[in-house]
């Protein structure tokens, strides 16, 4: 699904990580952890083509990233949902319009039932007509999650999705992502919250990747 | 909600950039209407002067007091028998005095001056054999000089043509300034809506969709501004005093008949210009966004 082959990323001040080789398979659940500044966000950005590697090959849904035409990249992103820590919305549009944006902006339709089910699943049914700036941090994350998965993506990428949330809200968001994974969607969560990883590992078979010392390692059982 | 509907909504409608586009387009179209009116009026003026002077001529008779009457009669007879002369009218001394009064003032004792006699000619469309007429007058009335206004007509037409050229250059410059203004406004609009672009790219929207959303809004604002500016300019032209109301400088400025439909082309041209300029800008800006 997403494959890195000997990928090095240099942000201009030296490599952030080098020779990374990893595969994120369909239906898998991955955590990406590591200290702040280790390159977790850069790794996630490469997974949806916002960053390209300095060297090596990144394949998104079996297409090579660096040679991908812009329209193809856009189509690829329609199959990959993304949730950021500081999720951005179109603040002048309602929550409902923002959530359905991946469908409407790409000329696809979503039925009212599916849309209402989704908002209900993330607990935002009462906020459909609200504007994003009026939402709390947890509500924004859940709205971002709903937006990321409304097009039934094959992969969900979440970069520090619980960074601004309290523990209770973090657990709630994690539960939603585990439920999503059980429906077949591959999930990658970049986080430095080890408690969250431990909690998830008790509920789902998750592989933990760790960026440290400019390399990507598979974390051991110490987690 | 359809893709078309959401495309209209994704770019915020507020923001000073979009309103500046409207105001700029209105101002440019206001000026363009006047440049267009000047161009049309200058063309009309050149044509009018050409036609007015082309079929008229003057014979001036200068002779000693004892001979002037006789030479005048001879000239009138020559003109009467010359093919191509439709009418020859001897200007009365009072009419001559009126003409000179405008230049020399009312206090000059014109009746004591030895003024030449003037004969106004109206020529047929074919006109006379001018060189033959000059030779005949020279032979029969040595004091008569035939003036077919050529030396007046040419510079007048030349001036009117130059005026038209200036107006056309102004129109081109106005179009160029408008295109530059729209390009800047499009760039500014896209820069100030970077978050919109980034969200749309994140959710998988294609460049075409994003560009269309900006282009639609900028074109619409430009079109509305252009329409308003054109309407105000046409209203102003209509309110200018007409010929015969004392303001001769402005009396001829404007359109005539179906010419009043010409300014309607300006909002359309502005719209096309806005579409092309903002599309090119949007494509350029989007290429730099991952």
mmCIF file of N, CA and C in Angstrom, chain A residues 102-148:
data_model
loop_
_atom_site.group_PDB
_atom_site.id
_atom_site.type_symbol
_atom_site.label_atom_id
_atom_site.label_comp_id
_atom_site.label_asym_id
_atom_site.label_seq_id
_atom_site.Cartn_x
_atom_site.Cartn_y
_atom_site.Cartn_z
ATOM 1 N N UNK A 102 -14.176 16.275 1.082
ATOM 2 C CA UNK A 102 -13.455 15.336 0.208
ATOM 3 C C UNK A 102 -14.358 14.728 -0.869
ATOM 4 N N UNK A 103 -15.646 14.658 -0.589
ATOM 5 C CA UNK A 103 -16.573 14.102 -1.580
ATOM 6 C C UNK A 103 -17.006 15.187 -2.563
ATOM 7 N N UNK A 104 -17.474 16.314 -2.020
ATOM 8 C CA UNK A 104 -18.021 17.357 -2.898
ATOM 9 C C UNK A 104 -16.934 17.982 -3.769
ATOM 10 N N UNK A 105 -15.736 18.148 -3.222
ATOM 11 C CA UNK A 105 -14.672 18.798 -3.994
ATOM 12 C C UNK A 105 -14.127 17.899 -5.090
ATOM 13 N N UNK A 106 -14.458 16.627 -5.031
ATOM 14 C CA UNK A 106 -13.961 15.711 -6.061
ATOM 15 C C UNK A 106 -15.108 15.128 -6.881
ATOM 16 N N UNK A 107 -16.264 15.765 -6.770
ATOM 17 C CA UNK A 107 -17.389 15.390 -7.617
ATOM 18 C C UNK A 107 -18.046 14.079 -7.259
ATOM 19 N N UNK A 108 -17.878 13.656 -5.996
ATOM 20 C CA UNK A 108 -18.525 12.407 -5.582
ATOM 21 C C UNK A 108 -19.683 12.726 -4.642
ATOM 22 N N UNK A 109 -20.563 11.795 -4.533
ATOM 23 C CA UNK A 109 -21.744 12.041 -3.696
ATOM 24 C C UNK A 109 -21.704 11.163 -2.457
ATOM 25 N N UNK A 110 -22.282 11.662 -1.397
ATOM 26 C CA UNK A 110 -22.426 10.855 -0.190
ATOM 27 C C UNK A 110 -23.900 10.926 0.203
ATOM 28 N N UNK A 111 -24.462 9.768 0.546
ATOM 29 C CA UNK A 111 -25.893 9.772 0.873
ATOM 30 C C UNK A 111 -26.105 10.423 2.237
ATOM 31 N N UNK A 112 -27.298 10.963 2.415
ATOM 32 C CA UNK A 112 -27.615 11.614 3.697
ATOM 33 C C UNK A 112 -27.461 10.632 4.851
ATOM 34 N N UNK A 113 -27.884 9.384 4.616
ATOM 35 C CA UNK A 113 -27.806 8.378 5.685
ATOM 36 C C UNK A 113 -26.366 8.125 6.099
ATOM 37 N N UNK A 114 -25.498 7.943 5.087
ATOM 38 C CA UNK A 114 -24.082 7.683 5.379
ATOM 39 C C UNK A 114 -23.458 8.876 6.113
ATOM 40 N N UNK A 115 -23.822 10.048 5.631
ATOM 41 C CA UNK A 115 -23.277 11.271 6.225
ATOM 42 C C UNK A 115 -23.726 11.401 7.694
ATOM 43 N N UNK A 116 -25.011 11.179 7.917
ATOM 44 C CA UNK A 116 -25.533 11.297 9.290
ATOM 45 C C UNK A 116 -24.950 10.216 10.197
ATOM 46 N N UNK A 117 -24.792 8.993 9.641
ATOM 47 C CA UNK A 117 -24.197 7.904 10.425
ATOM 48 C C UNK A 117 -22.780 8.262 10.858
ATOM 49 N N UNK A 118 -22.030 8.850 9.912
ATOM 50 C CA UNK A 118 -20.639 9.206 10.183
ATOM 51 C C UNK A 118 -20.558 10.263 11.295
ATOM 52 N N UNK A 119 -21.390 11.314 11.151
ATOM 53 C CA UNK A 119 -21.364 12.371 12.173
ATOM 54 C C UNK A 119 -21.796 11.834 13.531
ATOM 55 N N UNK A 120 -22.741 10.920 13.484
ATOM 56 C CA UNK A 120 -23.214 10.320 14.727
ATOM 57 C C UNK A 120 -22.098 9.465 15.347
ATOM 58 N N UNK A 121 -21.361 8.744 14.502
ATOM 59 C CA UNK A 121 -20.276 7.865 14.958
ATOM 60 C C UNK A 121 -19.193 8.669 15.677
ATOM 61 N N UNK A 122 -18.887 9.862 15.121
ATOM 62 C CA UNK A 122 -17.849 10.678 15.775
ATOM 63 C C UNK A 122 -18.456 11.620 16.818
ATOM 64 N N UNK A 123 -19.770 11.515 17.019
ATOM 65 C CA UNK A 123 -20.418 12.303 18.066
ATOM 66 C C UNK A 123 -20.556 13.776 17.755
ATOM 67 N N UNK A 124 -20.764 14.086 16.477
ATOM 68 C CA UNK A 124 -20.884 15.501 16.109
ATOM 69 C C UNK A 124 -22.225 15.833 15.432
ATOM 70 N N UNK A 125 -23.199 14.983 15.630
ATOM 71 C CA UNK A 125 -24.495 15.210 14.970
ATOM 72 C C UNK A 125 -25.070 16.576 15.324
ATOM 73 N N UNK A 126 -24.836 16.994 16.555
ATOM 74 C CA UNK A 126 -25.432 18.266 16.989
ATOM 75 C C UNK A 126 -24.656 19.474 16.469
ATOM 76 N N UNK A 127 -23.525 19.210 15.829
ATOM 77 C CA UNK A 127 -22.675 20.339 15.408
ATOM 78 C C UNK A 127 -22.587 20.482 13.894
ATOM 79 N N UNK A 128 -23.490 19.835 13.169
ATOM 80 C CA UNK A 128 -23.403 19.833 11.704
ATOM 81 C C UNK A 128 -23.356 21.245 11.140
ATOM 82 N N UNK A 129 -24.174 22.129 11.695
ATOM 83 C CA UNK A 129 -24.252 23.480 11.132
ATOM 84 C C UNK A 129 -23.333 24.483 11.823
ATOM 85 N N UNK A 130 -22.594 24.003 12.809
ATOM 86 C CA UNK A 130 -21.701 24.930 13.532
ATOM 87 C C UNK A 130 -20.492 25.264 12.662
ATOM 88 N N UNK A 131 -19.861 26.385 12.964
ATOM 89 C CA UNK A 131 -18.632 26.740 12.252
ATOM 90 C C UNK A 131 -17.440 26.164 13.021
ATOM 91 N N UNK A 132 -16.405 25.707 12.327
ATOM 92 C CA UNK A 132 -15.265 25.058 13.005
ATOM 93 C C UNK A 132 -14.667 25.856 14.162
ATOM 94 N N UNK A 133 -14.551 27.188 14.047
ATOM 95 C CA UNK A 133 -13.935 27.906 15.181
ATOM 96 C C UNK A 133 -14.723 27.777 16.486
ATOM 97 N N UNK A 134 -15.972 27.349 16.414
ATOM 98 C CA UNK A 134 -16.759 27.226 17.645
ATOM 99 C C UNK A 134 -16.583 25.851 18.306
ATOM 100 N N UNK A 135 -15.844 24.954 17.650
ATOM 101 C CA UNK A 135 -15.666 23.600 18.207
ATOM 102 C C UNK A 135 -14.538 23.557 19.235
ATOM 103 N N UNK A 136 -14.649 22.629 20.173
ATOM 104 C CA UNK A 136 -13.557 22.405 21.126
ATOM 105 C C UNK A 136 -12.451 21.596 20.440
ATOM 106 N N UNK A 137 -11.309 21.445 21.125
ATOM 107 C CA UNK A 137 -10.191 20.704 20.544
ATOM 108 C C UNK A 137 -10.571 19.283 20.159
ATOM 109 N N UNK A 138 -11.271 18.603 21.066
ATOM 110 C CA UNK A 138 -11.672 17.216 20.807
ATOM 111 C C UNK A 138 -12.663 17.136 19.659
ATOM 112 N N UNK A 139 -13.579 18.083 19.636
ATOM 113 C CA UNK A 139 -14.568 18.083 18.543
ATOM 114 C C UNK A 139 -13.893 18.337 17.201
ATOM 115 N N UNK A 140 -12.905 19.222 17.196
ATOM 116 C CA UNK A 140 -12.175 19.493 15.946
ATOM 117 C C UNK A 140 -11.467 18.229 15.456
ATOM 118 N N UNK A 141 -10.839 17.497 16.398
ATOM 119 C CA UNK A 141 -10.141 16.275 15.994
ATOM 120 C C UNK A 141 -11.125 15.252 15.436
ATOM 121 N N UNK A 142 -12.296 15.162 16.062
ATOM 122 C CA UNK A 142 -13.274 14.179 15.584
ATOM 123 C C UNK A 142 -13.845 14.610 14.231
ATOM 124 N N UNK A 143 -14.000 15.939 14.071
ATOM 125 C CA UNK A 143 -14.464 16.444 12.761
ATOM 126 C C UNK A 143 -13.412 16.148 11.695
ATOM 127 N N UNK A 144 -12.139 16.329 12.069
ATOM 128 C CA UNK A 144 -11.059 16.042 11.116
ATOM 129 C C UNK A 144 -11.039 14.555 10.769
ATOM 130 N N UNK A 145 -11.302 13.726 11.781
ATOM 131 C CA UNK A 145 -11.340 12.274 11.533
ATOM 132 C C UNK A 145 -12.494 11.933 10.593
ATOM 133 N N UNK A 146 -13.647 12.558 10.847
ATOM 134 C CA UNK A 146 -14.803 12.296 9.977
ATOM 135 C C UNK A 146 -14.494 12.725 8.550
ATOM 136 N N UNK A 147 -13.849 13.887 8.401
ATOM 137 C CA UNK A 147 -13.489 14.369 7.064
ATOM 138 C C UNK A 147 -12.498 13.413 6.395
ATOM 139 N N UNK A 148 -11.581 12.883 7.214
ATOM 140 C CA UNK A 148 -10.551 12.007 6.644
ATOM 141 C C UNK A 148 -11.119 10.675 6.165
#
